[in-house]
PDB file of C-alpha atoms in Angstrom:
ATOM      1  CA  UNK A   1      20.832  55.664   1.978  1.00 56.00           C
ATOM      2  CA  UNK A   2      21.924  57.222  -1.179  1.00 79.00           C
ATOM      3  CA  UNK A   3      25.100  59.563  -1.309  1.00 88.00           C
ATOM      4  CA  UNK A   4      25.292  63.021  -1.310  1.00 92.00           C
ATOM      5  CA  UNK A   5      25.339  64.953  -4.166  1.00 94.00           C
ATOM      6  CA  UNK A   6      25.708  68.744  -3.278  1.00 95.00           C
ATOM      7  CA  UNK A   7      28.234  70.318   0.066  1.00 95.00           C
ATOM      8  CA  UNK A   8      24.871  70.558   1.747  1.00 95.00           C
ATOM      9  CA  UNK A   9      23.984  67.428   1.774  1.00 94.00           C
ATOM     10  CA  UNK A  10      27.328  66.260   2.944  1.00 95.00           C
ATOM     11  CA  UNK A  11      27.799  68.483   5.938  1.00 94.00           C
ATOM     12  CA  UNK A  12      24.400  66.889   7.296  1.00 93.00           C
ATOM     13  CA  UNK A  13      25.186  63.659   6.567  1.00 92.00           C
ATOM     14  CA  UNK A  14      28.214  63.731   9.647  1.00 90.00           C
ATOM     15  CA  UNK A  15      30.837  63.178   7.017  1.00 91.00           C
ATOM     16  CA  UNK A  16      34.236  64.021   8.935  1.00 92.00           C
ATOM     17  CA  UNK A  17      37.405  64.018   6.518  1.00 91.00           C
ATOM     18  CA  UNK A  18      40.619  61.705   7.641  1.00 94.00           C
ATOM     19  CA  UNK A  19      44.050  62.236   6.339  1.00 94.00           C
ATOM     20  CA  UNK A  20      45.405  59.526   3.162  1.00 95.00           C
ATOM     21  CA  UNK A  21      47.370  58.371   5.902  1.00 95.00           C
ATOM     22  CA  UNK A  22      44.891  57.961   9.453  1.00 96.00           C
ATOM     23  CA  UNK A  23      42.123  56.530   6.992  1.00 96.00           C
ATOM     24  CA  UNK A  24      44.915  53.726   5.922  1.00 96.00           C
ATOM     25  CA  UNK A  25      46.193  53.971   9.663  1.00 97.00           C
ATOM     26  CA  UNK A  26      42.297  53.018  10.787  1.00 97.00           C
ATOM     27  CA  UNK A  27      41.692  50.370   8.323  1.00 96.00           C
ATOM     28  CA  UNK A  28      45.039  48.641   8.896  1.00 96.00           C
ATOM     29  CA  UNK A  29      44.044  48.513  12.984  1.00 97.00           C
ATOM     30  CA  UNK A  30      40.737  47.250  11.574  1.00 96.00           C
ATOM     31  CA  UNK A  31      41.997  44.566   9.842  1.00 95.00           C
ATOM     32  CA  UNK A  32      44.518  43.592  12.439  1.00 94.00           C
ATOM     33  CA  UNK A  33      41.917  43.370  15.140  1.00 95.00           C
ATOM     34  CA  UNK A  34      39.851  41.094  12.906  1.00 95.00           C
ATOM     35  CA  UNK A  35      42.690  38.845  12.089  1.00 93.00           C
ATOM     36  CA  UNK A  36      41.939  39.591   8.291  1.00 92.00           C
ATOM     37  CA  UNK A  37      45.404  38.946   6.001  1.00 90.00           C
ATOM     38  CA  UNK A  38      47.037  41.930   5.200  1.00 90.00           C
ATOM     39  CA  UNK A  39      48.373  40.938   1.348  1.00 91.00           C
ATOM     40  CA  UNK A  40      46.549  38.005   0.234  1.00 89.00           C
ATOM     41  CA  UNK A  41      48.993  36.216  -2.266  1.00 88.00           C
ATOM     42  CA  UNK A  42      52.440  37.357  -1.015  1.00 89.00           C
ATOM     43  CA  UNK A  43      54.017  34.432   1.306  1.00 89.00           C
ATOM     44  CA  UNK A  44      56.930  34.517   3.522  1.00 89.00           C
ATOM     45  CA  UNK A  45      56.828  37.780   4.443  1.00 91.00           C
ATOM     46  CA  UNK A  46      55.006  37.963   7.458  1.00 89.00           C
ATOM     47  CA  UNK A  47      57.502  37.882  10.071  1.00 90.00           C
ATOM     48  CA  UNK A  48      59.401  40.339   8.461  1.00 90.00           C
ATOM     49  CA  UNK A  49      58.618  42.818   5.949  1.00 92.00           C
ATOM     50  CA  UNK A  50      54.370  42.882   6.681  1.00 93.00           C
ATOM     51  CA  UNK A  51      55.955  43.500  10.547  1.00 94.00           C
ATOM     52  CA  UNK A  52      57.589  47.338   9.605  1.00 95.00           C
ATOM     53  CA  UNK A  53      55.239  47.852   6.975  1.00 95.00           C
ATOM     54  CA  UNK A  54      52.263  47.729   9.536  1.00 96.00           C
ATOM     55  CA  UNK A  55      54.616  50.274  11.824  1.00 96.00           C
ATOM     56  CA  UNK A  56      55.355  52.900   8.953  1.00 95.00           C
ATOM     57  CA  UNK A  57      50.960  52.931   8.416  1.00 96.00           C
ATOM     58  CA  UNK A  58      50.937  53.216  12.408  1.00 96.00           C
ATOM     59  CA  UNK A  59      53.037  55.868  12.452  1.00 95.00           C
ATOM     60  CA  UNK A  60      51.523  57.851   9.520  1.00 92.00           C
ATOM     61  CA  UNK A  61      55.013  57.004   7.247  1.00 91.00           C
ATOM     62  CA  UNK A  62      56.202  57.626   4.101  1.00 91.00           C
ATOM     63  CA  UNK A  63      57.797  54.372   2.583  1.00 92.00           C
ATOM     64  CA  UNK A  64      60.418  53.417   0.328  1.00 91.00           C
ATOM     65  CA  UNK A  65      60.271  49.484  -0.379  1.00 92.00           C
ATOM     66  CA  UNK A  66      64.389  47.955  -1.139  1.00 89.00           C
ATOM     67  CA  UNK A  67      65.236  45.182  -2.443  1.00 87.00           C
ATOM     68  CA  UNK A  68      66.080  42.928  -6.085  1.00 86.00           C
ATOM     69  CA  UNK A  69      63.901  42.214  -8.560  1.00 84.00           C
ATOM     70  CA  UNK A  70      61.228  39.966  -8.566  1.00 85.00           C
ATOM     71  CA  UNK A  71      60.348  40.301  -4.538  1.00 87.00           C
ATOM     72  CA  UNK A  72      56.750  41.500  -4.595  1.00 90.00           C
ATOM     73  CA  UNK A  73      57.698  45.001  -4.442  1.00 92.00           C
ATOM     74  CA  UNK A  74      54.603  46.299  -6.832  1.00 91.00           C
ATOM     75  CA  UNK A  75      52.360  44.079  -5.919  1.00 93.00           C
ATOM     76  CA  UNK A  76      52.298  44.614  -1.986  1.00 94.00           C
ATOM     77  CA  UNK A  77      52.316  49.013  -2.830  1.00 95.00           C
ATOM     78  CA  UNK A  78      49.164  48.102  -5.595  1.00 94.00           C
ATOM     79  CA  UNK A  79      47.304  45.834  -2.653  1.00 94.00           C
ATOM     80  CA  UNK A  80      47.900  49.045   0.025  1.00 96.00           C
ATOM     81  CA  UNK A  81      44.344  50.622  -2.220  1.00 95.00           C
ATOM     82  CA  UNK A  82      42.640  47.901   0.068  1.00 95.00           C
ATOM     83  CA  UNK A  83      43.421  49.740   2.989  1.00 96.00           C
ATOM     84  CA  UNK A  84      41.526  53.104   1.705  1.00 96.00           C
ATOM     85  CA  UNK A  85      37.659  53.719   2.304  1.00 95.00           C
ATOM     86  CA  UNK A  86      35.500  52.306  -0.686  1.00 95.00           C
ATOM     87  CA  UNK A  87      35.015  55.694  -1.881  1.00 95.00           C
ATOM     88  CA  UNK A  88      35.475  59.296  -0.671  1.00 96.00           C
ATOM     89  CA  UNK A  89      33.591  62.198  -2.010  1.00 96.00           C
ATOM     90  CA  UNK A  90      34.984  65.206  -3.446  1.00 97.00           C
ATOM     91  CA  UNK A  91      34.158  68.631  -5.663  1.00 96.00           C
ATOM     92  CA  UNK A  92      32.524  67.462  -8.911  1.00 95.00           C
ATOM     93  CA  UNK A  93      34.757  68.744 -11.724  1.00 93.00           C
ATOM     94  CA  UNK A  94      38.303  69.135  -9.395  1.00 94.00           C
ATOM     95  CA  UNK A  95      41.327  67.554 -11.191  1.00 92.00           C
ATOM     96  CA  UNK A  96      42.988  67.560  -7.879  1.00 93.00           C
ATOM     97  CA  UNK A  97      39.897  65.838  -6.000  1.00 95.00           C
ATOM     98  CA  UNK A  98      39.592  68.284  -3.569  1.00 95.00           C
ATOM     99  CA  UNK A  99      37.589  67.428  -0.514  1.00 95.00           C
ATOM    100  CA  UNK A 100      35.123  69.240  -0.193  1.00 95.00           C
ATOM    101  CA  UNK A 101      35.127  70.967   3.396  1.00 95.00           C
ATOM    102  CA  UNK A 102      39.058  71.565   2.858  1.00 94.00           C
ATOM    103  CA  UNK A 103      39.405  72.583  -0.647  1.00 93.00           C
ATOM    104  CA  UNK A 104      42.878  73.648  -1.687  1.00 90.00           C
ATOM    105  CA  UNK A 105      42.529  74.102  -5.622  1.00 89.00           C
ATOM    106  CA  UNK A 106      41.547  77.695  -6.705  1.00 87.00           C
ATOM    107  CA  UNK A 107      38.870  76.089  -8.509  1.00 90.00           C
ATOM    108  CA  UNK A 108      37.323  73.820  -6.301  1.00 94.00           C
ATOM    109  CA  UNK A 109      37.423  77.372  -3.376  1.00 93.00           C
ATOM    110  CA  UNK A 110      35.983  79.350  -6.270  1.00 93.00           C
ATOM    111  CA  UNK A 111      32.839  76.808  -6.946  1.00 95.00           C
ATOM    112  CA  UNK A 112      32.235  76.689  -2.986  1.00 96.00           C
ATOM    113  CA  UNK A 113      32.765  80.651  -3.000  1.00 95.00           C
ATOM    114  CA  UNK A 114      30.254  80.928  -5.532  1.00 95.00           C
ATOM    115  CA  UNK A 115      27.565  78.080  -4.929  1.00 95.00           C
ATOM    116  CA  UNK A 116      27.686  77.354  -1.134  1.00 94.00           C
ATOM    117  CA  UNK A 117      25.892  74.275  -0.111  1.00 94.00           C
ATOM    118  CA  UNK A 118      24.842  74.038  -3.391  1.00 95.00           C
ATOM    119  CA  UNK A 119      28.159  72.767  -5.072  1.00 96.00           C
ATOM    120  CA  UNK A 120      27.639  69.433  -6.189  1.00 96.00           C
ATOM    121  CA  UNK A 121      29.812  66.402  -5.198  1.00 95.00           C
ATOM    122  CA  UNK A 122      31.297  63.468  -6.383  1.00 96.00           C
ATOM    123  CA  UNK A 123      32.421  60.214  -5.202  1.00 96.00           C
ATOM    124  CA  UNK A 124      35.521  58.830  -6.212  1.00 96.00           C
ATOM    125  CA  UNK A 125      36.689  54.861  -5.807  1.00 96.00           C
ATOM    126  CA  UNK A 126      39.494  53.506  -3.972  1.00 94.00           C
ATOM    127  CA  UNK A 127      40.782  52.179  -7.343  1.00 94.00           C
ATOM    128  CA  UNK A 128      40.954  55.753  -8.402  1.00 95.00           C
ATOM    129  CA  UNK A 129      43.156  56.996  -5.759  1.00 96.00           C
ATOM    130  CA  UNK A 130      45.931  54.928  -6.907  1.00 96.00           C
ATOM    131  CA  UNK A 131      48.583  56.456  -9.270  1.00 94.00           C
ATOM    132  CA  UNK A 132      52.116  55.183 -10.111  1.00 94.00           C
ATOM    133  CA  UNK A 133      54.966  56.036 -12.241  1.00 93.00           C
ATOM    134  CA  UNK A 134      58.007  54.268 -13.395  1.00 91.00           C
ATOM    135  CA  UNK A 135      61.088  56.467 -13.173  1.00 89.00           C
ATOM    136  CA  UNK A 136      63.485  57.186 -15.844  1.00 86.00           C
ATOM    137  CA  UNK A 137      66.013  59.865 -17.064  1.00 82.00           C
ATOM    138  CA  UNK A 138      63.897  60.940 -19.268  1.00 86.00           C
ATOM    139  CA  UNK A 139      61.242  61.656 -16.647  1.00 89.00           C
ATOM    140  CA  UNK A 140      60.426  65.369 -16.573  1.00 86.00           C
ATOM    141  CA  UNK A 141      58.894  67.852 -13.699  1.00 83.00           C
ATOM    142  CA  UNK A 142      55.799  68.631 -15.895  1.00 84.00           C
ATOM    143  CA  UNK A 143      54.738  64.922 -16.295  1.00 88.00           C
ATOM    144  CA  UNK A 144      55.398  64.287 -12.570  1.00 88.00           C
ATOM    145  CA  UNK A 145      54.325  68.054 -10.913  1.00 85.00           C
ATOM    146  CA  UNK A 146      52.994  70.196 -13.247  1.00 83.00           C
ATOM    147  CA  UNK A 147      53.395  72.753 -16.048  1.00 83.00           C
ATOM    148  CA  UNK A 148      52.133  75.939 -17.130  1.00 80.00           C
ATOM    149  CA  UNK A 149      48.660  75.506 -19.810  1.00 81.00           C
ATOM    150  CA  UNK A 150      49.731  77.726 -22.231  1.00 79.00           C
ATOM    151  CA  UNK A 151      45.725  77.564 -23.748  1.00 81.00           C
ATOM    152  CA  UNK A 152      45.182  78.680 -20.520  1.00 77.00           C
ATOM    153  CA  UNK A 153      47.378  81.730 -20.421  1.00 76.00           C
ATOM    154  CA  UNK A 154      46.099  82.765 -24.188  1.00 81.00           C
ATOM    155  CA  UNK A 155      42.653  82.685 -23.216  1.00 80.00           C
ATOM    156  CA  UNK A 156      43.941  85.363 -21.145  1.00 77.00           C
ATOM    157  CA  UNK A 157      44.954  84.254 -17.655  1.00 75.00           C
ATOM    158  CA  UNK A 158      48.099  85.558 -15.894  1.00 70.00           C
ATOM    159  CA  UNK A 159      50.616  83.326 -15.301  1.00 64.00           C
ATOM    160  CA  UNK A 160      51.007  84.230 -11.952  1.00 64.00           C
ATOM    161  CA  UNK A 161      47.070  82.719 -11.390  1.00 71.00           C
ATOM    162  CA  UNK A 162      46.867  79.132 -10.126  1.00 72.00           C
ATOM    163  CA  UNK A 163      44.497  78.313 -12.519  1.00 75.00           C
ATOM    164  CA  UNK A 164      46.759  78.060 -15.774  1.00 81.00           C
ATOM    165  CA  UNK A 165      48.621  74.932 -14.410  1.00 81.00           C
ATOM    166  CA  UNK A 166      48.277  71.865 -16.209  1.00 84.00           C
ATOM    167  CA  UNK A 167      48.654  69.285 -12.544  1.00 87.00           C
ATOM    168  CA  UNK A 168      51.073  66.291 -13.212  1.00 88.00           C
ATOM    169  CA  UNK A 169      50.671  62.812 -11.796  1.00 91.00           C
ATOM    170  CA  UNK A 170      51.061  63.466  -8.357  1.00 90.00           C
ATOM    171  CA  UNK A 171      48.854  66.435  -7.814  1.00 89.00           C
ATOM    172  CA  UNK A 172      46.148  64.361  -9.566  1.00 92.00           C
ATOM    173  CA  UNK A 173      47.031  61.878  -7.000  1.00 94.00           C
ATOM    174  CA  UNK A 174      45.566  63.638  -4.198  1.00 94.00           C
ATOM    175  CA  UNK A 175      44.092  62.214  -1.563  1.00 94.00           C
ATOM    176  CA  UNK A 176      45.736  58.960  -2.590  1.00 96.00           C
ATOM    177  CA  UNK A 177      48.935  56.658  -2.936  1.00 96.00           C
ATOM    178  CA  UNK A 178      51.051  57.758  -5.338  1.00 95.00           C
ATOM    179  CA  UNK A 179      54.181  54.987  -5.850  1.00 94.00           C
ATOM    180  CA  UNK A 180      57.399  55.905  -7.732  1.00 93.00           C
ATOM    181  CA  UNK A 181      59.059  52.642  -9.282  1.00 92.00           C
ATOM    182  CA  UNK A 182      63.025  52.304  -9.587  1.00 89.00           C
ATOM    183  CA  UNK A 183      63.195  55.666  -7.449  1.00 88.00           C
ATOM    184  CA  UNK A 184      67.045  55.979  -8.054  1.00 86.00           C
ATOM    185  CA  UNK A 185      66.060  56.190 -11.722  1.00 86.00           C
ATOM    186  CA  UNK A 186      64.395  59.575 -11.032  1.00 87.00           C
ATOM    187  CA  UNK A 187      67.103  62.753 -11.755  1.00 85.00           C
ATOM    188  CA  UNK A 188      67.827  64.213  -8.289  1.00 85.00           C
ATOM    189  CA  UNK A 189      66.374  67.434  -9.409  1.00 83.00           C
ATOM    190  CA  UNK A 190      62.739  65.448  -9.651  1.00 85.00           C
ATOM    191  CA  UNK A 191      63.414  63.759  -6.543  1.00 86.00           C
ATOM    192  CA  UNK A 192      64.061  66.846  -4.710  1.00 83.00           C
ATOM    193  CA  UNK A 193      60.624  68.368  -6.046  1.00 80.00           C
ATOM    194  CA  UNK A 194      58.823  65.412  -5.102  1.00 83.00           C
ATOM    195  CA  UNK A 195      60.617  65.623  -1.763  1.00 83.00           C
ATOM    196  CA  UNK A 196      59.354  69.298  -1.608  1.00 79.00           C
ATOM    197  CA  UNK A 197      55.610  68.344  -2.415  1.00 79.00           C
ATOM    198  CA  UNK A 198      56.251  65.573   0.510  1.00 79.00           C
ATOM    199  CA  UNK A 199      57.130  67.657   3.459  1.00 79.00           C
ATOM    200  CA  UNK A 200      56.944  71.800   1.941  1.00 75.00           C
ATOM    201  CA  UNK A 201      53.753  71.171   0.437  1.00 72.00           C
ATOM    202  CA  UNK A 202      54.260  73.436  -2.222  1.00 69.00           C
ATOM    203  CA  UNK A 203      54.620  73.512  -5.819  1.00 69.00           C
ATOM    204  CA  UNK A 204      57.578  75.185  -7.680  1.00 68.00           C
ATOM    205  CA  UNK A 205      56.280  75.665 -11.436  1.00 69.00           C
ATOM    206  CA  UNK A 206      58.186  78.207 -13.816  1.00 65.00           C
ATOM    207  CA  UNK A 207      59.164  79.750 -11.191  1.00 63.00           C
ATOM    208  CA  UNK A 208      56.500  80.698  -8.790  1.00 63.00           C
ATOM    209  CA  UNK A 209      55.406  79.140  -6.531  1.00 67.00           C
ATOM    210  CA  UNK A 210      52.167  77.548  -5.404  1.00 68.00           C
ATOM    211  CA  UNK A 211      51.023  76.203  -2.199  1.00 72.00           C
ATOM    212  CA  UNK A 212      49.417  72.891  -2.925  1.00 78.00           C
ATOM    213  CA  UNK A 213      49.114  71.199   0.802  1.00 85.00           C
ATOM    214  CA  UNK A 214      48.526  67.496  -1.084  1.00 89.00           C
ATOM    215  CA  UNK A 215      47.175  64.739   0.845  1.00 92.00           C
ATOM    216  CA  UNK A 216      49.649  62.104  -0.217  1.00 92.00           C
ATOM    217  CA  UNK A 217      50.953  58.967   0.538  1.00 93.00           C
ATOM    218  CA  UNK A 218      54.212  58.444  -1.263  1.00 92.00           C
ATOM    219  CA  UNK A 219      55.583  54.979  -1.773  1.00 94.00           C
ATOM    220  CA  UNK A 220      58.591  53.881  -3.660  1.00 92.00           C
ATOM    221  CA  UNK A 221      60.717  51.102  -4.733  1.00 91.00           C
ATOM    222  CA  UNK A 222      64.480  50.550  -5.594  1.00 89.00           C
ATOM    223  CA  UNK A 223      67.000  47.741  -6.011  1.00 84.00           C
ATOM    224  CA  UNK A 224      70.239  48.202  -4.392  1.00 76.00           C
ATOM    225  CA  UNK A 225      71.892  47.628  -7.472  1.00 68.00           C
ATOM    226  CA  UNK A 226      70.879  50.958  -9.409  1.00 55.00           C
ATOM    227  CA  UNK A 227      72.644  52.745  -6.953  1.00 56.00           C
ATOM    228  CA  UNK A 228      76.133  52.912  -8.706  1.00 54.00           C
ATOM    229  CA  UNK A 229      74.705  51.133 -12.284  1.00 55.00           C
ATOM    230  CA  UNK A 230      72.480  54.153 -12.712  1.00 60.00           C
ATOM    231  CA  UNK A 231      71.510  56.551 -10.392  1.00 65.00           C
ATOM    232  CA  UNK A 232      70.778  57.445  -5.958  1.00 78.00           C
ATOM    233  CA  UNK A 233      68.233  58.149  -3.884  1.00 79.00           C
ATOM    234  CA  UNK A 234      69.134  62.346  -2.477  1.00 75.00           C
ATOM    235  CA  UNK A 235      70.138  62.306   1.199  1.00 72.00           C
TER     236      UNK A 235
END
């Protein structure tokens, strides 16, 4: 059967949305009941670190991966894509890839608002639902969350309208995993706006806010030694 390619077409093909995290939760059972290995490659892990990272995707967790260099840490978060669906669909043009029968973008409720059933969709990879940052100081909240488009507001938009921010890495991340490298590298003030899109769902951008309810699984990494050499992890 071939995909579908308007909001019509989806609704009567059955398609029911999942969560980031209970698509990766029902893959992960999936795999387990068929015996199939979790991180092909990575050895001498498996009665230990696989163990609790199989319990945080049970339990529909946030994770934070700790330990020195040169222990896999990358390379097990980049292997998680394998427990997303092959592809997903979402609104055709959406820089957040909004699904389609829960859009959360102004844009992508503005298209459906405007062209009903007719609003075509597209289909986006599990490779493309994968983005990841390495933090440093010099790491800044428009890179990560978002900015104002200044184009944007001198083609005449307010600033006050959703639709003159400029999304960041994470937002673009949406409906994906999004992994932060050498987290206590990341300026608290970044961590604790990541922290807000993780459990406030909301944006803060110049000032006003936006509520952005992001389907996001956030995974990080950290060696105990940048604690006190160069930065912390906020409480």
């Amino acid at each position: 059967m071939s995909q579908p390619k308007t909001l019509g077409e989806l609704k009567r093909s059955g398609y029911q949305p999942l969560s980031v995290k209970a698509e990766m939760r029902k893959n992960l059972i999936r795999k387990m009941l068929d015996h199939e290995t979790l991180f092909p490659g990575i050895h001498g892990f498996e009665e230990t670190v696989i163990p609790q990272i199989q319990n945080a995707l049970l339990a529909g967790q946030d994770m934070i991966f700790l330990g020195e260099r040169g222990q896999a840490k990358t390379r097990i978060i980049r292997d998680l894509i394998s427990l997303l669906d092959p592809e997903v669909p979402y609104v055709a043009g959406s820089e957040i890839n909004d699904d389609p029968l829960h859009p959360i973008s102004q844009y992508a409720k503005d298209l459906i608002a405007e062209k009903g059933d007719d609003t075509p969709i597209a289909w986006l990879p599990r490779e493309d639902r994968y983005g990841e940052k390495l933090a440093t100081p010099d790491v800044t909240t428009p890179e990560l969350i978002g900015e104002v488009d200044p184009i944007k507001v001198a083609e005449g938009r307010y600033l006050s309208d959703e639709l003159v921010i400029h999304y960041g890495l994470v937002p673009r991340t949406n409906r994906g995993i999004f992994c932060i490298n050498e987290l206590p590298d990341l300026s608290e003030k970044l961590q604790v706006g990541l922290f807000n899109i993780m459990q406030e769902r909301d944006v803060q951008i110049r000032g006003f806010r936006v509520r952005l309810p992001l389907d996001i699984c956030v995974v990080a990494s950290a060696n105990p030694e940048d604690y006190t050499n160069r930065g912390r992890i906020i409480t």
